[in-house]
């Protein structure tokens, strides 16, 4: 299983490497107010992917904090309550009350 996982990782790496080699043409990204950025296409795609990851993680952070706070509150032990009063144990039923085994 370990070797299969390494093989999968190597296949993904070589696929992405081939993608990068095949997309070396210059791309122009036009921003606001006439500004532009010229870079290889693979760099533009990688930057867009990284920006998407950052936006996604930042969007998840508030909910993650909320769940973390709730989990922390759930693991805090409740304050010790006073011990309940000792209750006298009930005696077992006597043999006279039970019906005989032969019936």
Tab-separated table of N, CA, C and O in Angstrom:
chain	number	residue	atom	x	y	z
A	1	UNK	N	0.819	-1.189	0.000
A	1	UNK	CA	0.000	0.000	0.000
A	1	UNK	C	0.868	1.260	0.000
A	1	UNK	O	0.542	2.243	-0.626
A	2	UNK	N	1.972	1.166	0.744
A	2	UNK	CA	2.890	2.298	0.840
A	2	UNK	C	3.474	2.636	-0.538
A	2	UNK	O	3.555	3.805	-0.901
A	3	UNK	N	3.838	1.595	-1.296
A	3	UNK	CA	4.422	1.821	-2.621
A	3	UNK	C	3.377	2.343	-3.602
A	3	UNK	O	3.691	3.155	-4.470
A	4	UNK	N	2.149	1.889	-3.454
A	4	UNK	CA	1.068	2.372	-4.308
A	4	UNK	C	0.813	3.863	-4.083
A	4	UNK	O	0.584	4.622	-5.028
A	5	UNK	N	0.900	4.280	-2.832
A	5	UNK	CA	0.718	5.700	-2.514
A	5	UNK	C	1.852	6.534	-3.116
A	5	UNK	O	1.611	7.619	-3.668
A	6	UNK	N	3.082	6.049	-3.029
A	6	UNK	CA	4.214	6.759	-3.639
A	6	UNK	C	4.061	6.830	-5.159
A	6	UNK	O	4.382	7.842	-5.781
A	7	UNK	N	3.570	5.764	-5.752
A	7	UNK	CA	3.354	5.736	-7.191
A	7	UNK	C	2.288	6.756	-7.601
A	7	UNK	O	2.446	7.459	-8.606
A	8	UNK	N	1.235	6.850	-6.818
A	8	UNK	CA	0.186	7.838	-7.087
A	8	UNK	C	0.730	9.259	-6.972
A	8	UNK	O	0.446	10.112	-7.821
A	9	UNK	N	1.516	9.524	-5.940
A	9	UNK	CA	2.113	10.855	-5.763
A	9	UNK	C	3.041	11.195	-6.934
A	9	UNK	O	3.052	12.326	-7.424
A	10	UNK	N	3.834	10.225	-7.379
A	10	UNK	CA	4.749	10.453	-8.502
A	10	UNK	C	3.962	10.726	-9.782
A	10	UNK	O	4.331	11.612	-10.570
A	11	UNK	N	2.860	10.007	-9.988
A	11	UNK	CA	2.045	10.232	-11.187
A	11	UNK	C	1.437	11.630	-11.174
A	11	UNK	O	1.413	12.318	-12.199
A	12	UNK	N	0.961	12.062	-10.023
A	12	UNK	CA	0.400	13.422	-9.920
A	12	UNK	C	1.479	14.456	-10.176
A	12	UNK	O	1.266	15.439	-10.905
A	13	UNK	N	2.664	14.259	-9.598
A	13	UNK	CA	3.754	15.213	-9.799
A	13	UNK	C	4.136	15.312	-11.273
A	13	UNK	O	4.264	16.419	-11.813
A	14	UNK	N	4.329	14.182	-11.926
A	14	UNK	CA	4.751	14.215	-13.326
A	14	UNK	C	3.658	14.762	-14.240
A	14	UNK	O	3.955	15.419	-15.240
A	15	UNK	N	2.404	14.548	-13.892
A	15	UNK	CA	1.307	15.139	-14.666
A	15	UNK	C	1.331	16.648	-14.555
A	15	UNK	O	1.207	17.371	-15.560
A	16	UNK	N	1.498	17.158	-13.329
A	16	UNK	CA	1.559	18.612	-13.145
A	16	UNK	C	2.814	19.205	-13.783
A	16	UNK	O	2.781	20.318	-14.324
A	17	UNK	N	3.915	18.469	-13.735
A	17	UNK	CA	5.153	18.944	-14.350
A	17	UNK	C	4.996	19.035	-15.866
A	17	UNK	O	5.427	20.013	-16.492
A	18	UNK	N	4.353	18.033	-16.463
A	18	UNK	CA	4.103	18.069	-17.906
A	18	UNK	C	3.158	19.211	-18.267
A	18	UNK	O	3.334	19.884	-19.292
A	19	UNK	N	2.164	19.465	-17.412
A	19	UNK	CA	1.259	20.604	-17.619
A	19	UNK	C	2.039	21.913	-17.619
A	19	UNK	O	1.824	22.784	-18.462
A	20	UNK	N	2.964	22.040	-16.683
A	20	UNK	CA	3.765	23.263	-16.595
A	20	UNK	C	4.659	23.430	-17.821
A	20	UNK	O	4.816	24.539	-18.335
A	21	UNK	N	5.238	22.350	-18.302
A	21	UNK	CA	6.098	22.439	-19.477
A	21	UNK	C	5.309	22.777	-20.739
A	21	UNK	O	5.824	23.448	-21.636
A	22	UNK	N	4.077	22.313	-20.831
A	22	UNK	CA	3.268	22.568	-22.015
A	22	UNK	C	2.588	23.931	-22.013
A	22	UNK	O	2.000	24.308	-23.023
A	23	UNK	N	2.624	24.652	-20.907
A	23	UNK	CA	1.948	25.941	-20.817
A	23	UNK	C	2.923	27.049	-20.413
A	23	UNK	O	2.716	27.747	-19.430
A	24	UNK	N	3.953	27.209	-21.192
A	24	UNK	CA	4.943	28.233	-20.898
A	24	UNK	C	4.701	29.525	-21.667
A	24	UNK	O	5.483	30.462	-21.555
A	25	UNK	N	3.631	29.607	-22.442
A	25	UNK	CA	3.357	30.826	-23.195
A	25	UNK	C	3.040	31.964	-22.219
A	25	UNK	O	2.535	31.746	-21.127
A	26	UNK	N	3.346	33.173	-22.662
A	26	UNK	CA	3.033	34.329	-21.828
A	26	UNK	C	1.535	34.579	-21.832
A	26	UNK	O	0.864	34.469	-22.856
A	27	UNK	N	1.032	34.923	-20.679
A	27	UNK	CA	-0.380	35.288	-20.530
A	27	UNK	C	-0.428	36.672	-19.918
A	27	UNK	O	0.432	37.050	-19.111
A	28	UNK	N	-1.425	37.438	-20.303
A	28	UNK	CA	-1.591	38.778	-19.761
A	28	UNK	C	-2.876	38.815	-18.948
A	28	UNK	O	-3.941	38.453	-19.430
A	29	UNK	N	-2.740	39.224	-17.711
A	29	UNK	CA	-3.898	39.385	-16.828
A	29	UNK	C	-4.148	40.880	-16.707
A	29	UNK	O	-3.275	41.629	-16.271
A	30	UNK	N	-5.350	41.317	-17.087
A	30	UNK	CA	-5.711	42.734	-17.032
A	30	UNK	C	-6.451	43.035	-15.739
A	30	UNK	O	-7.483	42.427	-15.446
A	31	UNK	N	-5.908	43.981	-14.984
A	31	UNK	CA	-6.537	44.411	-13.740
A	31	UNK	C	-7.272	45.720	-13.984
A	31	UNK	O	-7.418	46.170	-15.126
A	32	UNK	N	-7.711	46.340	-12.921
A	32	UNK	CA	-8.417	47.615	-13.017
A	32	UNK	C	-7.449	48.747	-13.352
A	32	UNK	O	-6.256	48.666	-13.105
A	33	UNK	N	-8.003	49.830	-13.884
A	33	UNK	CA	-7.285	51.073	-14.190
A	33	UNK	C	-6.123	50.855	-15.157
A	33	UNK	O	-5.087	51.516	-15.076
A	34	UNK	N	-6.265	49.920	-16.059
A	34	UNK	CA	-5.286	49.715	-17.110
A	34	UNK	C	-4.021	48.994	-16.683
A	34	UNK	O	-3.085	48.900	-17.473
A	35	UNK	N	-3.973	48.485	-15.484
A	35	UNK	CA	-2.778	47.741	-15.074
A	35	UNK	C	-2.876	46.313	-15.598
A	35	UNK	O	-3.964	45.774	-15.789
A	36	UNK	N	-1.749	45.730	-15.853
A	36	UNK	CA	-1.716	44.367	-16.360
A	36	UNK	C	-0.516	43.630	-15.810
A	36	UNK	O	0.458	44.239	-15.374
A	37	UNK	N	-0.594	42.325	-15.843
A	37	UNK	CA	0.484	41.468	-15.364
A	37	UNK	C	0.763	40.435	-16.430
A	37	UNK	O	-0.124	39.731	-16.884
A	38	UNK	N	2.022	40.343	-16.846
A	38	UNK	CA	2.437	39.361	-17.853
A	38	UNK	C	3.301	38.323	-17.159
A	38	UNK	O	4.273	38.649	-16.482
A	39	UNK	N	2.915	37.068	-17.349
A	39	UNK	CA	3.646	35.962	-16.731
A	39	UNK	C	3.343	34.700	-17.532
A	39	UNK	O	2.387	34.664	-18.308
A	40	UNK	N	4.144	33.657	-17.348
A	40	UNK	CA	3.832	32.388	-18.000
A	40	UNK	C	2.464	31.872	-17.529
A	40	UNK	O	2.058	32.083	-16.388
A	41	UNK	N	1.760	31.206	-18.421
A	41	UNK	CA	0.409	30.741	-18.131
A	41	UNK	C	0.358	29.839	-16.908
A	41	UNK	O	-0.558	29.936	-16.086
A	42	UNK	N	1.346	28.972	-16.753
A	42	UNK	CA	1.347	28.071	-15.607
A	42	UNK	C	1.458	28.854	-14.302
A	42	UNK	O	0.847	28.492	-13.293
A	43	UNK	N	2.186	29.940	-14.288
A	43	UNK	CA	2.303	30.774	-13.094
A	43	UNK	C	0.982	31.474	-12.792
A	43	UNK	O	0.589	31.591	-11.632
A	44	UNK	N	0.277	31.902	-13.830
A	44	UNK	CA	-1.030	32.544	-13.643
A	44	UNK	C	-2.018	31.532	-13.055
A	44	UNK	O	-2.763	31.842	-12.109
A	45	UNK	N	-2.021	30.312	-13.586
A	45	UNK	CA	-2.928	29.278	-13.080
A	45	UNK	C	-2.583	28.919	-11.636
A	45	UNK	O	-3.471	28.785	-10.786
A	46	UNK	N	-1.299	28.778	-11.338
A	46	UNK	CA	-0.870	28.459	-9.978
A	46	UNK	C	-1.247	29.575	-9.006
A	46	UNK	O	-1.700	29.308	-7.894
A	47	UNK	N	-1.104	30.820	-9.427
A	47	UNK	CA	-1.470	31.949	-8.577
A	47	UNK	C	-2.973	31.977	-8.323
A	47	UNK	O	-3.417	32.228	-7.192
A	48	UNK	N	-3.766	31.706	-9.351
A	48	UNK	CA	-5.220	31.674	-9.175
A	48	UNK	C	-5.618	30.542	-8.233
A	48	UNK	O	-6.509	30.709	-7.384
A	49	UNK	N	-4.966	29.398	-8.342
A	49	UNK	CA	-5.250	28.278	-7.451
A	49	UNK	C	-4.907	28.624	-6.006
A	49	UNK	O	-5.686	28.372	-5.084
A	50	UNK	N	-3.729	29.235	-5.800
A	50	UNK	CA	-3.309	29.613	-4.451
A	50	UNK	C	-4.241	30.671	-3.863
A	50	UNK	O	-4.595	30.611	-2.678
A	51	UNK	N	-4.659	31.640	-4.696
A	51	UNK	CA	-5.585	32.663	-4.211
A	51	UNK	C	-6.921	32.032	-3.821
A	51	UNK	O	-7.532	32.421	-2.812
A	52	UNK	N	-7.389	31.053	-4.578
A	52	UNK	CA	-8.622	30.352	-4.233
A	52	UNK	C	-8.500	29.595	-2.926
A	52	UNK	O	-9.434	29.584	-2.116
A	53	UNK	N	-7.360	28.969	-2.695
A	53	UNK	CA	-7.135	28.281	-1.428
A	53	UNK	C	-7.162	29.246	-0.254
A	53	UNK	O	-7.782	28.978	0.781
A	54	UNK	N	-6.503	30.395	-0.419
A	54	UNK	CA	-6.461	31.385	0.661
A	54	UNK	C	-7.858	31.904	0.966
A	54	UNK	O	-8.262	31.994	2.134
A	55	UNK	N	-8.625	32.242	-0.057
A	55	UNK	CA	-9.988	32.742	0.151
A	55	UNK	C	-10.853	31.666	0.815
A	55	UNK	O	-11.629	31.953	1.733
A	56	UNK	N	-10.716	30.418	0.398
A	56	UNK	CA	-11.482	29.336	1.000
A	56	UNK	C	-11.141	29.117	2.462
A	56	UNK	O	-12.029	28.944	3.298
A	57	UNK	N	-9.866	29.138	2.783
A	57	UNK	CA	-9.449	28.952	4.176
A	57	UNK	C	-9.920	30.122	5.028
A	57	UNK	O	-10.437	29.928	6.138
A	58	UNK	N	-9.762	31.342	4.533
A	58	UNK	CA	-10.215	32.498	5.303
A	58	UNK	C	-11.733	32.481	5.494
A	58	UNK	O	-12.241	32.954	6.513
A	59	UNK	N	-12.452	31.935	4.542
A	59	UNK	CA	-13.897	31.820	4.692
A	59	UNK	C	-14.293	30.783	5.724
A	59	UNK	O	-15.371	30.863	6.315
A	60	UNK	N	-13.451	29.788	5.951
A	60	UNK	CA	-13.754	28.727	6.908
A	60	UNK	C	-13.306	29.046	8.326
A	60	UNK	O	-13.788	28.424	9.276
A	61	UNK	N	-12.402	29.991	8.497
A	61	UNK	CA	-11.819	30.255	9.816
A	61	UNK	C	-12.865	30.619	10.873
A	61	UNK	O	-12.823	30.062	11.968
A	62	UNK	N	-13.825	31.524	10.624
A	62	UNK	CA	-14.787	31.841	11.699
A	62	UNK	C	-15.580	30.617	12.165
A	62	UNK	O	-15.769	30.415	13.365
A	63	UNK	N	-16.040	29.798	11.258
A	63	UNK	CA	-16.795	28.609	11.650
A	63	UNK	C	-15.891	27.617	12.380
A	63	UNK	O	-16.308	26.964	13.325
A	64	UNK	N	-14.640	27.518	11.955
A	64	UNK	CA	-13.694	26.622	12.618
A	64	UNK	C	-13.481	27.065	14.064
A	64	UNK	O	-13.465	26.245	14.977
A	65	UNK	N	-13.325	28.388	14.280
A	65	UNK	CA	-13.170	28.904	15.641
A	65	UNK	C	-14.407	28.609	16.480
A	65	UNK	O	-14.316	28.262	17.646
A	66	UNK	N	-15.591	28.762	15.883
A	66	UNK	CA	-16.838	28.520	16.598
A	66	UNK	C	-16.922	27.058	17.046
A	66	UNK	O	-17.245	26.774	18.203
A	67	UNK	N	-16.613	26.134	16.146
A	67	UNK	CA	-16.644	24.718	16.495
A	67	UNK	C	-15.571	24.373	17.518
A	67	UNK	O	-15.792	23.543	18.399
A	68	UNK	N	-14.439	25.000	17.423
A	68	UNK	CA	-13.357	24.739	18.367
A	68	UNK	C	-13.742	25.201	19.770
A	68	UNK	O	-13.488	24.510	20.754
A	69	UNK	N	-14.387	26.395	19.844
A	69	UNK	CA	-14.864	26.893	21.137
A	69	UNK	C	-15.915	25.951	21.726
A	69	UNK	O	-15.902	25.653	22.914
A	70	UNK	N	-16.841	25.480	20.879
A	70	UNK	CA	-17.889	24.574	21.358
A	70	UNK	C	-17.286	23.256	21.842
A	70	UNK	O	-17.715	22.712	22.866
A	71	UNK	N	-16.308	22.739	21.135
A	71	UNK	CA	-15.657	21.497	21.551
A	71	UNK	C	-14.901	21.688	22.857
A	71	UNK	O	-14.895	20.808	23.720
A	72	UNK	N	-14.269	22.833	23.013
A	72	UNK	CA	-13.531	23.097	24.245
A	72	UNK	C	-14.498	23.191	25.427
A	72	UNK	O	-14.214	22.689	26.505
A	73	UNK	N	-15.668	23.832	25.218
A	73	UNK	CA	-16.669	23.926	26.278
A	73	UNK	C	-17.233	22.551	26.623
A	73	UNK	O	-17.565	22.288	27.764
A	74	UNK	N	-17.361	21.689	25.638
A	74	UNK	CA	-17.916	20.355	25.881
A	74	UNK	C	-16.956	19.489	26.689
A	74	UNK	O	-17.390	18.601	27.411
A	75	UNK	N	-15.659	19.733	26.589
A	75	UNK	CA	-14.683	18.923	27.312
A	75	UNK	C	-14.361	19.458	28.702
A	75	UNK	O	-13.678	18.803	29.466
A	76	UNK	N	-14.838	20.640	29.054
A	76	UNK	CA	-14.588	21.189	30.386
A	76	UNK	C	-15.463	20.420	31.369
A	76	UNK	O	-16.668	20.322	31.176
A	77	UNK	N	-14.877	19.860	32.427
A	77	UNK	CA	-15.697	19.106	33.377
A	77	UNK	C	-16.653	20.033	34.118
A	77	UNK	O	-16.330	21.166	34.439
A	78	UNK	N	-17.849	19.526	34.393
A	78	UNK	CA	-18.861	20.301	35.114
A	78	UNK	C	-18.416	20.450	36.559
A	78	UNK	O	-17.701	19.598	37.100
A	79	UNK	N	-18.834	21.527	37.213
A	79	UNK	CA	-18.453	21.681	38.619
A	79	UNK	C	-19.039	20.540	39.445
A	79	UNK	O	-20.122	20.038	39.162
A	80	UNK	N	-18.287	20.125	40.463
A	80	UNK	CA	-18.691	18.975	41.272
A	80	UNK	C	-19.965	19.309	42.034
A	80	UNK	O	-20.047	20.331	42.719
A	81	UNK	N	-20.958	18.451	41.921
A	81	UNK	CA	-22.205	18.646	42.663
A	81	UNK	C	-22.081	17.929	43.998
A	81	UNK	O	-21.308	16.985	44.135
A	82	UNK	N	-22.866	18.340	44.988
A	82	UNK	CA	-22.768	17.654	46.286
A	82	UNK	C	-23.180	16.194	46.141
A	82	UNK	O	-24.027	15.848	45.338
A	83	UNK	N	-22.542	15.352	46.938
A	83	UNK	CA	-22.801	13.913	46.869
A	83	UNK	C	-24.232	13.634	47.314
A	83	UNK	O	-24.714	14.245	48.267
A	84	UNK	N	-24.941	12.741	46.640
A	84	UNK	CA	-26.308	12.424	47.060
A	84	UNK	C	-26.302	11.728	48.420
A	84	UNK	O	-25.344	11.058	48.794
A	85	UNK	N	-27.395	11.903	49.162
A	85	UNK	CA	-27.503	11.292	50.483
A	85	UNK	C	-27.492	9.776	50.338
A	85	UNK	O	-28.017	9.225	49.377
A	86	UNK	N	-26.876	9.127	51.291
A	86	UNK	CA	-26.786	7.666	51.256
A	86	UNK	C	-28.180	7.075	51.434
A	86	UNK	O	-28.914	7.440	52.335
A	87	UNK	N	-28.538	6.167	50.574
A	87	UNK	CA	-29.828	5.505	50.633
A	87	UNK	C	-29.599	4.093	51.138
A	87	UNK	O	-28.700	3.392	50.659
A	88	UNK	N	-30.425	3.688	52.072
A	88	UNK	CA	-30.284	2.342	52.623
A	88	UNK	C	-30.643	1.331	51.546
A	88	UNK	O	-31.648	1.490	50.853
A	89	UNK	N	-29.830	0.294	51.358
A	89	UNK	CA	-30.135	-0.696	50.328
A	89	UNK	C	-31.399	-1.471	50.693
A	89	UNK	O	-31.679	-1.733	51.855
A	90	UNK	N	-32.159	-1.827	49.692
A	90	UNK	CA	-33.379	-2.602	49.937
A	90	UNK	C	-33.011	-4.058	50.133
A	90	UNK	O	-32.150	-4.587	49.416
A	91	UNK	N	-33.632	-4.714	51.066
A	91	UNK	CA	-33.291	-6.123	51.300
A	91	UNK	C	-33.819	-6.988	50.162
A	91	UNK	O	-34.821	-6.653	49.542
A	92	UNK	N	-33.145	-8.090	49.858
A	92	UNK	CA	-33.623	-8.984	48.802
A	92	UNK	C	-34.942	-9.629	49.229
A	92	UNK	O	-35.223	-9.771	50.413
A	93	UNK	N	-35.754	-10.001	48.259
A	93	UNK	CA	-37.023	-10.633	48.635
A	93	UNK	C	-36.774	-11.944	49.364
A	93	UNK	O	-35.832	-12.670	49.064
A	94	UNK	N	-37.636	-12.208	50.310
A	94	UNK	CA	-37.443	-13.425	51.106
A	94	UNK	C	-37.953	-14.641	50.337
A	94	UNK	O	-38.735	-14.520	49.407
A	95	UNK	N	-37.552	-15.793	50.761
A	95	UNK	CA	-37.912	-17.048	50.090
A	95	UNK	C	-39.382	-17.374	50.285
A	95	UNK	O	-39.963	-18.101	49.499
A	96	UNK	N	-40.033	-16.849	51.316
A	96	UNK	CA	-41.419	-17.156	51.591
A	96	UNK	C	-42.335	-16.501	50.566
A	96	UNK	O	-43.418	-16.998	50.280
A	97	UNK	N	-41.941	-15.385	50.002
A	97	UNK	CA	-42.780	-14.669	49.051
A	97	UNK	C	-42.721	-15.344	47.688
A	97	UNK	O	-43.698	-15.362	46.965
A	98	UNK	N	-41.630	-15.937	47.353
A	98	UNK	CA	-41.457	-16.569	46.052
A	98	UNK	C	-42.257	-17.864	45.987
A	98	UNK	O	-42.345	-18.613	46.956
A	99	UNK	N	-42.866	-18.174	44.828
A	99	UNK	CA	-43.596	-19.439	44.722
A	99	UNK	C	-42.636	-20.619	44.695
A	99	UNK	O	-41.473	-20.471	44.315
A	100	UNK	N	-43.099	-21.790	45.082
A	100	UNK	CA	-42.214	-22.961	45.071
A	100	UNK	C	-41.851	-23.332	43.634
A	100	UNK	O	-42.587	-23.053	42.704
A	101	UNK	N	-40.725	-23.974	43.471
A	101	UNK	CA	-40.212	-24.313	42.140
A	101	UNK	C	-41.007	-25.426	41.478
A	101	UNK	O	-40.982	-25.569	40.264
A	102	UNK	N	-41.733	-26.198	42.193
A	102	UNK	CA	-42.454	-27.337	41.629
A	102	UNK	C	-43.719	-26.962	40.904
A	102	UNK	O	-44.316	-27.764	40.224
A	103	UNK	N	-44.208	-25.800	41.030
A	103	UNK	CA	-45.488	-25.438	40.428
A	103	UNK	C	-45.301	-24.965	39.017
A	103	UNK	O	-44.564	-24.280	38.541
